């Protein structure tokens, strides 16, 4: 005889659903506990927050610094200003954008000659033009005529007034004479650029600007003539420019290193004040003063429905796992499949009332209807007659006139209406039913069963003991008692 019990997912699911009350209760308890714990934490945090001393404002923190601490912040601010200026310079400076090995250079040469009756030297006039170029005044005039957002200082640094050199043009090439050959009345202005077209545009503006300035000098110093001589343009490698650019980059690196070093030496509070210095000066980041006699208001603390949901889901999950494990490990009879495990013929199954009135019993009835929804529906009378027919046919085939009715859980069903009706129906066919206790545990019951020689098992789902039922089957087998079949009662 095989005793291997089978398990189906469908049976496990319905078994768990039948314990819905415990699942709901544990879910509500776990959800309430978790929500209460979170509420307790939030409430304590709110109380602590309400009683806490308000943090000092950044303005108060700055005022609390010593002179040395403020000086450290000022150093960092000064270095930051230098770096900001350098960043703007590198981004906008024409000089810093010129590749030192591809310098576009334009040189304009003029001859300056004072009028004969004017008591002013040529050197004074040339010095005036020199100052006009190098002082930045000419750059202002150039910027006014240029279209764009370029600033005058970026024009000034690409202009220069070469000394002791005279440029002439021979066959399109520039010729430089040595200083021993210098002519005293020559004035030269040069500009450098990275773009040839832009350089020529600025050169054209320089010509106009110098002409305007010449008219101005006629009135302020004395009449003179300024004659345009030559214009030369070319591309050269300027290592002096390379040196200037490197000097500026090196200086930037030094300042950046100093800035990062001093910034890293600031404390956390000094850094916070430094980052918000302008806002502090503007009156921002200041806490409102709280009157001393004002009562502290407790922040509103609400129960967390989210924590309740998490706790409820966790509790329900634990109980579902518990009842699944309980179903798989139970020693109770789990249904008609246990008849198959003991090789007992199924004579029928019957729904019976548990006898207990439970809260929300309508839910239990609804679950039962859903469990057997796909099975054919029979009335109570039809179910009893089907069981009666199966028993009668088996008894007729084996020529049996009396059956010993027993159960591993006792014969408490003997007084139930369905059993009384079944007993009367079989009696009309000459088949008598005799109720006996568990024949594996009661000697008198075993003796009666051995005399009758035929057994009818009636087991109740989740009430009868499976091991006890197996023992009954073994006792019947050892004593030559025939088991006609079994009826499964579903409570």
Short mmCIF file of C-alpha atoms in Angstrom, two decimals:
data_model
loop_
_atom_site.label_atom_id
_atom_site.label_comp_id
_atom_site.label_asym_id
_atom_site.label_seq_id
_atom_site.Cartn_x
_atom_site.Cartn_y
_atom_site.Cartn_z
CA UNK A 1 0.00 0.00 0.00
CA UNK A 2 1.32 3.41 -0.88
CA UNK A 3 1.19 6.25 1.61
CA UNK A 4 2.70 9.04 -0.49
CA UNK A 5 0.52 12.13 -0.04
CA UNK A 6 0.15 14.45 -3.03
CA UNK A 7 -0.07 18.25 -2.95
CA UNK A 8 -1.61 20.51 -5.59
CA UNK A 9 -1.23 24.27 -5.89
CA UNK A 10 -4.98 24.65 -6.12
CA UNK A 11 -5.52 22.93 -2.78
CA UNK A 12 -2.77 25.00 -1.13
CA UNK A 13 -4.34 28.25 -2.31
CA UNK A 14 -7.82 27.40 -1.06
CA UNK A 15 -6.41 26.11 2.21
CA UNK A 16 -4.67 29.47 2.76
CA UNK A 17 -7.80 31.44 1.84
CA UNK A 18 -9.84 29.53 4.41
CA UNK A 19 -7.62 31.09 7.08
CA UNK A 20 -8.34 34.61 5.89
CA UNK A 21 -9.30 35.77 9.37
CA UNK A 22 -5.86 35.16 10.85
CA UNK A 23 -4.21 36.72 7.78
CA UNK A 24 -6.31 39.89 8.10
CA UNK A 25 -5.82 40.11 11.87
CA UNK A 26 -2.03 39.71 11.67
CA UNK A 27 -1.87 42.19 8.77
CA UNK A 28 -3.82 44.79 10.78
CA UNK A 29 -1.72 44.20 13.88
CA UNK A 30 1.62 44.42 11.99
CA UNK A 31 0.47 47.49 10.08
CA UNK A 32 -0.67 49.19 13.26
CA UNK A 33 2.53 48.31 15.12
CA UNK A 34 4.78 49.58 12.33
CA UNK A 35 2.70 52.73 11.92
CA UNK A 36 2.79 53.28 15.69
CA UNK A 37 6.57 52.86 15.81
CA UNK A 38 7.00 55.35 12.98
CA UNK A 39 4.58 57.78 14.64
CA UNK A 40 6.54 57.47 17.89
CA UNK A 41 9.81 58.23 16.08
CA UNK A 42 8.30 61.17 14.21
CA UNK A 43 6.76 62.53 17.39
CA UNK A 44 10.07 62.36 19.27
CA UNK A 45 11.83 63.99 16.34
CA UNK A 46 9.20 66.76 16.27
CA UNK A 47 9.54 67.33 20.02
CA UNK A 48 13.32 67.47 19.72
CA UNK A 49 13.04 69.86 16.79
CA UNK A 50 10.62 72.11 18.68
CA UNK A 51 12.86 72.21 21.74
CA UNK A 52 16.11 72.59 19.83
CA UNK A 53 17.98 75.86 19.87
CA UNK A 54 17.70 77.56 16.45
CA UNK A 55 21.01 77.37 14.55
CA UNK A 56 23.04 80.54 14.30
CA UNK A 57 22.66 82.51 11.08
CA UNK A 58 25.58 82.91 8.71
CA UNK A 59 25.70 86.59 9.62
CA UNK A 60 26.08 85.68 13.30
CA UNK A 61 28.72 83.10 12.46
CA UNK A 62 30.70 85.68 10.48
CA UNK A 63 30.45 88.20 13.29
CA UNK A 64 31.80 85.58 15.69
CA UNK A 65 35.00 85.08 13.68
CA UNK A 66 38.26 86.50 14.92
CA UNK A 67 40.19 89.08 12.92
CA UNK A 68 42.59 86.40 11.74
CA UNK A 69 39.75 84.13 10.56
CA UNK A 70 38.18 87.00 8.63
CA UNK A 71 41.56 87.86 7.13
CA UNK A 72 41.91 84.29 5.86
CA UNK A 73 38.54 84.57 4.13
CA UNK A 74 39.49 87.95 2.63
CA UNK A 75 42.67 86.43 1.17
CA UNK A 76 40.62 83.74 -0.54
CA UNK A 77 38.15 86.34 -1.84
CA UNK A 78 41.01 88.43 -3.27
CA UNK A 79 42.52 85.43 -5.01
CA UNK A 80 39.09 84.52 -6.36
CA UNK A 81 38.68 88.03 -7.81
CA UNK A 82 42.10 87.75 -9.48
CA UNK A 83 41.19 84.36 -10.94
CA UNK A 84 37.83 85.66 -12.19
CA UNK A 85 39.57 88.60 -13.87
CA UNK A 86 42.17 86.28 -15.41
CA UNK A 87 39.45 83.97 -16.71
CA UNK A 88 37.74 86.90 -18.40
CA UNK A 89 41.10 88.08 -19.77
CA UNK A 90 42.01 84.68 -21.25
CA UNK A 91 38.56 84.38 -22.81
CA UNK A 92 38.52 87.86 -24.42
CA UNK A 93 42.15 88.82 -25.00
CA UNK A 94 43.22 88.93 -28.66
CA UNK A 95 46.86 88.70 -27.61
CA UNK A 96 46.30 85.37 -25.79
CA UNK A 97 44.53 83.88 -28.81
CA UNK A 98 47.44 84.50 -31.21
CA UNK A 99 49.60 81.43 -32.02
CA UNK A 100 53.14 82.64 -31.41
CA UNK A 101 54.43 80.86 -34.54
CA UNK A 102 51.74 82.35 -36.82
CA UNK A 103 51.55 86.00 -35.83
CA UNK A 104 49.87 88.28 -38.38
CA UNK A 105 51.71 91.60 -38.13
CA UNK A 106 50.73 94.90 -39.80
CA UNK A 107 53.13 97.86 -39.68
CA UNK A 108 52.17 101.42 -40.65
CA UNK A 109 54.85 104.04 -41.25
CA UNK A 110 54.36 107.82 -41.28
CA UNK A 111 56.61 110.83 -41.78
CA UNK A 112 55.95 113.67 -39.35
CA UNK A 113 57.18 117.16 -40.37
CA UNK A 114 56.30 120.39 -38.46
CA UNK A 115 55.53 123.60 -40.36
CA UNK A 116 58.49 125.92 -40.81
CA UNK A 117 57.09 128.75 -38.70
CA UNK A 118 56.07 126.47 -35.80
CA UNK A 119 58.32 126.36 -32.76
CA UNK A 120 57.88 122.62 -32.00
CA UNK A 121 60.32 119.82 -32.55
CA UNK A 122 59.72 116.70 -34.56
CA UNK A 123 60.58 114.61 -31.50
CA UNK A 124 57.77 116.26 -29.52
CA UNK A 125 55.24 115.52 -32.23
CA UNK A 126 56.36 111.88 -32.53
CA UNK A 127 56.26 111.55 -28.72
CA UNK A 128 52.67 112.83 -28.78
CA UNK A 129 51.73 110.17 -31.34
CA UNK A 130 53.60 107.57 -29.29
CA UNK A 131 51.66 108.50 -26.16
CA UNK A 132 48.42 108.49 -28.09
CA UNK A 133 49.01 104.88 -29.14
CA UNK A 134 50.43 103.43 -25.93
CA UNK A 135 48.17 105.23 -23.45
CA UNK A 136 45.08 103.49 -24.77
CA UNK A 137 43.43 106.67 -26.04
CA UNK A 138 43.72 105.50 -29.63
CA UNK A 139 42.29 102.10 -28.59
CA UNK A 140 39.14 103.84 -27.34
CA UNK A 141 38.74 105.52 -30.69
CA UNK A 142 39.28 102.23 -32.52
CA UNK A 143 36.69 100.38 -30.37
CA UNK A 144 34.09 103.05 -31.15
CA UNK A 145 34.46 102.27 -34.85
CA UNK A 146 34.70 98.51 -34.51
CA UNK A 147 31.51 96.47 -34.49
CA UNK A 148 31.50 94.04 -31.57
CA UNK A 149 31.87 93.83 -27.81
CA UNK A 150 35.65 94.01 -27.70
CA UNK A 151 37.12 96.20 -24.97
CA UNK A 152 39.79 98.86 -25.48
CA UNK A 153 42.46 97.17 -23.31
CA UNK A 154 42.51 94.18 -25.63
CA UNK A 155 43.29 96.52 -28.55
CA UNK A 156 46.02 98.37 -26.63
CA UNK A 157 48.01 95.21 -25.94
CA UNK A 158 48.25 94.27 -29.64
CA UNK A 159 49.52 97.78 -30.61
CA UNK A 160 53.13 98.88 -30.36
CA UNK A 161 55.34 101.73 -31.46
CA UNK A 162 58.68 100.29 -32.71
CA UNK A 163 61.70 102.52 -32.14
CA UNK A 164 64.96 102.87 -34.04
CA UNK A 165 63.52 101.06 -37.07
CA UNK A 166 62.39 102.29 -40.46
CA UNK A 167 60.24 100.09 -42.69
CA UNK A 168 60.12 100.58 -46.44
CA UNK A 169 58.64 98.45 -49.16
CA UNK A 170 60.76 97.06 -51.93
CA UNK A 171 59.04 94.76 -54.40
CA UNK A 172 56.39 93.95 -51.82
CA UNK A 173 58.88 92.97 -49.12
CA UNK A 174 59.55 94.79 -45.86
CA UNK A 175 63.02 96.21 -45.39
CA UNK A 176 64.40 97.10 -41.92
CA UNK A 177 67.24 99.59 -41.65
CA UNK A 178 69.67 99.59 -38.75
CA UNK A 179 69.41 102.20 -35.99
CA UNK A 180 72.43 104.06 -37.40
CA UNK A 181 70.28 104.86 -40.42
CA UNK A 182 67.26 106.12 -38.45
CA UNK A 183 65.50 109.16 -39.79
CA UNK A 184 64.29 111.33 -36.92
CA UNK A 185 60.92 112.29 -38.38
CA UNK A 186 59.58 108.73 -38.93
CA UNK A 187 56.68 107.45 -36.76
CA UNK A 188 55.78 103.75 -36.90
CA UNK A 189 52.86 101.85 -35.36
CA UNK A 190 52.42 98.04 -35.45
CA UNK A 191 49.60 95.68 -34.57
CA UNK A 192 49.48 91.92 -34.29
CA UNK A 193 46.52 89.57 -34.69
CA UNK A 194 45.61 85.96 -35.35
CA UNK A 195 43.34 86.83 -38.30
CA UNK A 196 44.62 88.61 -41.42
CA UNK A 197 41.31 90.18 -42.43
CA UNK A 198 40.59 91.49 -38.95
CA UNK A 199 44.13 92.88 -38.73
CA UNK A 200 43.67 94.80 -41.99
CA UNK A 201 40.30 96.14 -40.80
CA UNK A 202 41.91 97.49 -37.61
CA UNK A 203 44.81 98.94 -39.67
CA UNK A 204 42.35 100.87 -41.82
CA UNK A 205 40.68 102.25 -38.70
CA UNK A 206 44.11 103.23 -37.29
CA UNK A 207 44.76 105.28 -40.42
CA UNK A 208 41.53 107.20 -39.95
CA UNK A 209 42.05 107.62 -36.23
CA UNK A 210 45.62 108.92 -36.67
CA UNK A 211 44.40 111.38 -39.27
CA UNK A 212 41.79 112.68 -36.83
CA UNK A 213 44.40 112.92 -34.09
CA UNK A 214 46.73 114.80 -36.45
CA UNK A 215 44.04 117.46 -36.88
CA UNK A 216 43.69 117.65 -33.11
CA UNK A 217 47.47 118.13 -32.67
CA UNK A 218 47.47 120.93 -35.24
CA UNK A 219 45.34 122.93 -32.78
CA UNK A 220 47.01 121.90 -29.54
CA UNK A 221 50.74 121.76 -30.42
CA UNK A 222 51.19 123.26 -33.81
CA UNK A 223 50.61 122.80 -37.48
CA UNK A 224 52.42 119.89 -39.03
CA UNK A 225 52.06 117.31 -41.72
CA UNK A 226 51.82 113.53 -41.18
CA UNK A 227 52.42 111.72 -44.44
CA UNK A 228 51.58 108.02 -44.79
CA UNK A 229 54.60 106.19 -46.12
CA UNK A 230 54.14 102.41 -46.16
CA UNK A 231 51.96 99.56 -44.92
CA UNK A 232 53.46 96.11 -44.49
CA UNK A 233 51.73 92.88 -43.51
CA UNK A 234 53.25 89.50 -42.88
CA UNK A 235 53.26 86.35 -40.73
CA UNK A 236 56.07 85.70 -38.30
CA UNK A 237 57.08 83.63 -35.29
CA UNK A 238 57.21 85.95 -32.32
CA UNK A 239 59.09 84.43 -29.39
CA UNK A 240 58.65 87.63 -27.37
CA UNK A 241 54.90 87.06 -27.66
CA UNK A 242 55.43 83.44 -26.61
CA UNK A 243 57.23 84.66 -23.51
CA UNK A 244 54.45 87.11 -22.65
CA UNK A 245 51.81 84.43 -22.99
CA UNK A 246 53.78 82.02 -20.82
CA UNK A 247 54.28 84.68 -18.16
CA UNK A 248 50.56 85.25 -17.95
CA UNK A 249 49.76 81.52 -17.81
CA UNK A 250 52.43 80.92 -15.15
CA UNK A 251 51.09 83.79 -13.08
CA UNK A 252 47.59 82.32 -13.37
CA UNK A 253 48.84 78.92 -12.20
CA UNK A 254 50.57 80.48 -9.21
CA UNK A 255 47.47 82.40 -8.19
CA UNK A 256 45.26 79.32 -8.69
CA UNK A 257 47.55 77.22 -6.52
CA UNK A 258 47.57 79.85 -3.79
CA UNK A 259 43.78 80.13 -4.00
CA UNK A 260 43.23 76.38 -3.67
CA UNK A 261 45.72 76.16 -0.82
CA UNK A 262 44.11 78.92 1.22
CA UNK A 263 40.62 77.67 0.41
CA UNK A 264 41.57 74.21 1.65
CA UNK A 265 42.83 75.68 4.93
CA UNK A 266 39.44 77.23 5.74
CA UNK A 267 37.25 75.52 8.31
CA UNK A 268 33.79 74.24 7.37
CA UNK A 269 32.12 77.33 8.85
CA UNK A 270 34.60 79.66 7.14
CA UNK A 271 33.92 77.92 3.81
CA UNK A 272 30.16 78.28 4.26
CA UNK A 273 30.51 81.98 5.07
CA UNK A 274 32.87 82.44 2.10
CA UNK A 275 30.42 80.76 -0.30
CA UNK A 276 27.56 82.98 0.91
CA UNK A 277 29.48 86.22 1.56
CA UNK A 278 27.51 88.34 -0.93
CA UNK A 279 24.18 86.99 0.35
CA UNK A 280 25.19 87.83 3.91
CA UNK A 281 26.07 91.37 2.87
CA UNK A 282 22.68 91.60 1.15
CA UNK A 283 20.92 90.55 4.37
CA UNK A 284 19.93 87.07 3.21
CA UNK A 285 20.33 83.77 5.06
CA UNK A 286 19.34 85.46 8.34
CA UNK A 287 16.96 83.71 10.73
CA UNK A 288 13.93 85.61 11.97
CA UNK A 289 14.08 86.54 15.63
CA UNK A 290 11.67 84.55 17.81
CA UNK A 291 10.13 86.53 20.70
CA UNK A 292 11.17 85.15 24.07
CA UNK A 293 7.61 85.00 25.35
CA UNK A 294 6.25 83.19 22.29
CA UNK A 295 5.16 79.60 22.85
CA UNK A 296 6.89 76.86 20.90
CA UNK A 297 4.54 75.36 18.34
CA UNK A 298 4.64 71.59 18.02
CA UNK A 299 4.92 70.47 14.38
CA UNK A 300 1.95 68.42 13.24
CA UNK A 301 2.72 64.69 13.20
CA UNK A 302 0.46 62.48 11.11
CA UNK A 303 0.25 58.67 11.17
CA UNK A 304 2.03 57.19 8.18
CA UNK A 305 -0.38 55.24 6.00
CA UNK A 306 2.62 54.13 3.96
CA UNK A 307 4.18 52.42 6.98
CA UNK A 308 0.80 50.87 7.82
CA UNK A 309 0.60 49.46 4.31
CA UNK A 310 4.14 48.08 4.47
CA UNK A 311 3.47 46.45 7.85
CA UNK A 312 0.14 45.02 6.68
CA UNK A 313 1.66 43.52 3.54
CA UNK A 314 4.57 42.07 5.52
CA UNK A 315 2.22 40.56 8.13
CA UNK A 316 -0.08 39.09 5.48
CA UNK A 317 2.91 37.63 3.64
CA UNK A 318 4.22 35.96 6.79
CA UNK A 319 0.83 34.45 7.58
CA UNK A 320 0.35 33.22 4.02
CA UNK A 321 3.74 31.50 4.18
CA UNK A 322 2.83 30.08 7.58
CA UNK A 323 -0.45 28.56 6.38
CA UNK A 324 1.18 27.21 3.21
CA UNK A 325 3.81 25.51 5.34
CA UNK A 326 1.15 24.31 7.76
CA UNK A 327 -0.84 22.74 4.91
CA UNK A 328 2.21 20.94 3.53
CA UNK A 329 3.33 19.67 6.94
CA UNK A 330 -0.03 18.93 8.55
CA UNK A 331 -0.80 15.46 9.90
CA UNK A 332 -4.51 16.02 9.43
CA UNK A 333 -6.42 14.59 6.51
CA UNK A 334 -6.20 17.13 3.68
CA UNK A 335 -9.03 15.79 1.53
CA UNK A 336 -10.05 12.99 -0.77
CA UNK A 337 -6.49 12.82 -2.15
CA UNK A 338 -5.48 11.13 1.12
CA UNK A 339 -7.91 8.32 0.27
CA UNK A 340 -5.89 7.80 -2.89
CA UNK A 341 -2.70 7.72 -0.83
CA UNK A 342 -4.15 4.85 1.23
CA UNK A 343 -5.69 3.13 -1.82
CA UNK A 344 -9.22 3.68 -0.51
CA UNK A 345 -12.07 3.86 -3.01
CA UNK A 346 -13.95 7.19 -3.00
CA UNK A 347 -17.64 6.67 -2.35
CA UNK A 348 -18.44 10.38 -2.20
CA UNK A 349 -17.87 13.67 -0.45
CA UNK A 350 -20.18 15.93 1.47
CA UNK A 351 -20.15 19.51 2.73
CA UNK A 352 -21.09 19.74 6.42
CA UNK A 353 -21.51 22.66 8.77
CA UNK A 354 -18.76 23.12 11.35
CA UNK A 355 -21.32 23.73 14.07
CA UNK A 356 -19.65 27.02 15.10
CA UNK A 357 -21.08 30.40 14.27
CA UNK A 358 -18.17 32.54 13.26
CA UNK A 359 -17.90 36.25 12.52
CA UNK A 360 -18.24 37.06 8.81
CA UNK A 361 -19.29 33.49 8.03
CA UNK A 362 -20.64 34.77 4.72
CA UNK A 363 -17.05 35.18 3.59
CA UNK A 364 -16.40 31.51 4.37
CA UNK A 365 -19.42 30.48 2.32
CA UNK A 366 -18.27 32.69 -0.53
CA UNK A 367 -14.81 31.06 -0.49
CA UNK A 368 -16.41 27.61 -0.56
CA UNK A 369 -18.56 28.55 -3.54
CA UNK A 370 -15.52 29.81 -5.40
CA UNK A 371 -13.52 26.66 -4.52
CA UNK A 372 -16.16 24.37 -6.03
CA UNK A 373 -17.35 26.77 -8.70
CA UNK A 374 -16.24 24.55 -11.60
CA UNK A 375 -17.86 21.43 -10.16
CA UNK A 376 -21.41 20.36 -10.84
CA UNK A 377 -23.89 21.64 -8.27
CA UNK A 378 -26.02 19.11 -6.37
CA UNK A 379 -28.64 19.59 -3.74
CA UNK A 380 -28.19 18.07 -0.30
CA UNK A 381 -30.68 15.33 -1.16
CA UNK A 382 -28.92 14.49 -4.43
CA UNK A 383 -25.52 14.25 -2.70
CA UNK A 384 -26.86 11.82 -0.11
CA UNK A 385 -28.50 9.70 -2.82
CA UNK A 386 -25.28 9.63 -4.85
CA UNK A 387 -23.36 8.33 -1.82
CA UNK A 388 -26.17 5.85 -1.13
CA UNK A 389 -26.07 4.60 -4.75
CA UNK A 390 -22.29 4.07 -4.66
CA UNK A 391 -22.49 2.15 -1.37
CA UNK A 392 -25.48 0.07 -2.49
CA UNK A 393 -23.86 -0.97 -5.77
CA UNK A 394 -20.62 -1.95 -4.07
CA UNK A 395 -22.51 -3.94 -1.40
CA UNK A 396 -24.68 -5.63 -4.02
CA UNK A 397 -21.63 -6.65 -6.01
CA UNK A 398 -19.96 -8.14 -2.92
CA UNK A 399 -23.22 -9.46 -1.39
CA UNK A 400 -22.79 -7.35 1.78
CA UNK A 401 -25.70 -6.81 4.16
CA UNK A 402 -23.95 -5.01 7.03
CA UNK A 403 -21.21 -2.37 7.24
CA UNK A 404 -19.13 -1.19 10.15
CA UNK A 405 -18.93 2.62 9.92
CA UNK A 406 -15.83 4.04 11.58
CA UNK A 407 -13.59 7.11 11.57
CA UNK A 408 -10.16 8.03 12.88
CA UNK A 409 -11.78 11.07 14.55
CA UNK A 410 -14.77 9.28 16.10
CA UNK A 411 -18.36 8.87 14.94
CA UNK A 412 -19.80 12.22 15.99
CA UNK A 413 -21.44 12.43 12.56
CA UNK A 414 -23.78 9.56 13.49
CA UNK A 415 -26.44 11.98 14.74
CA UNK A 416 -26.31 14.30 11.73
CA UNK A 417 -29.29 14.48 9.41
CA UNK A 418 -27.48 13.44 6.25
CA UNK A 419 -26.15 10.28 7.90
CA UNK A 420 -29.54 9.38 9.33
CA UNK A 421 -31.05 9.76 5.87
CA UNK A 422 -28.28 7.65 4.31
CA UNK A 423 -28.80 4.98 6.94
CA UNK A 424 -32.55 4.82 6.26
CA UNK A 425 -32.04 4.57 2.50
CA UNK A 426 -29.62 1.67 2.85
CA UNK A 427 -31.91 -0.03 5.35
CA UNK A 428 -34.64 -0.14 2.72
CA UNK A 429 -32.21 -2.18 0.61
CA UNK A 430 -31.41 -4.55 3.44
CA UNK A 431 -28.05 -3.02 4.25
CA UNK A 432 -27.46 -2.16 7.88
CA UNK A 433 -24.92 0.38 9.19
CA UNK A 434 -23.20 -0.20 12.54
CA UNK A 435 -21.20 2.70 14.04
CA UNK A 436 -17.87 1.75 15.60
CA UNK A 437 -15.08 3.76 17.22
CA UNK A 438 -11.58 3.85 15.80
CA UNK A 439 -10.76 0.19 15.30
CA UNK A 440 -7.02 0.90 15.57
CA UNK A 441 -7.43 2.25 19.11
CA UNK A 442 -10.49 0.49 20.57
CA UNK A 443 -10.52 -3.27 21.03
CA UNK A 444 -14.35 -3.58 21.16
CA UNK A 445 -14.59 -1.71 17.87
CA UNK A 446 -12.04 -4.02 16.30
CA UNK A 447 -13.93 -7.09 17.45
CA UNK A 448 -17.18 -5.77 16.00
CA UNK A 449 -15.46 -4.91 12.73
CA UNK A 450 -13.85 -8.36 12.53
CA UNK A 451 -17.28 -9.98 12.91
CA UNK A 452 -18.90 -7.75 10.27
CA UNK A 453 -15.83 -8.06 8.00
CA UNK A 454 -16.71 -4.89 6.03
CA UNK A 455 -15.68 -1.34 6.85
CA UNK A 456 -16.96 2.04 5.66
CA UNK A 457 -14.58 4.93 6.50
CA UNK A 458 -15.99 8.44 7.11
CA UNK A 459 -13.23 11.03 7.51
CA UNK A 460 -13.47 14.79 8.09
CA UNK A 461 -11.08 17.15 6.29
CA UNK A 462 -8.61 18.95 8.64
CA UNK A 463 -10.12 17.03 11.60
CA UNK A 464 -9.29 13.37 11.07
CA UNK A 465 -5.73 12.19 11.65
CA UNK A 466 -4.00 10.83 8.54
CA UNK A 467 -1.66 8.53 10.51
CA UNK A 468 -4.62 7.17 12.44
CA UNK A 469 -6.44 6.47 9.18
CA UNK A 470 -3.35 4.64 7.89
CA UNK A 471 -3.31 2.57 11.07
CA UNK A 472 -6.97 1.63 10.53
CA UNK A 473 -6.19 0.50 7.02
CA UNK A 474 -3.26 -1.58 8.27
CA UNK A 475 -5.43 -3.16 11.00
CA UNK A 476 -8.09 -4.07 8.45
CA UNK A 477 -5.47 -5.59 6.17
CA UNK A 478 -3.97 -7.67 8.99
CA UNK A 479 -7.37 -8.94 10.14
CA UNK A 480 -8.89 -9.69 6.75
CA UNK A 481 -11.39 -6.86 7.06
CA UNK A 482 -12.50 -5.45 3.72
CA UNK A 483 -12.65 -1.65 3.33
CA UNK A 484 -15.60 -0.88 1.07
CA UNK A 485 -14.54 2.72 0.56
CA UNK A 486 -14.50 6.15 2.14
CA UNK A 487 -16.66 9.26 2.45
CA UNK A 488 -14.89 12.60 2.84
CA UNK A 489 -16.64 15.32 4.85
CA UNK A 490 -15.65 18.95 4.17
CA UNK A 491 -16.27 21.16 7.20
#
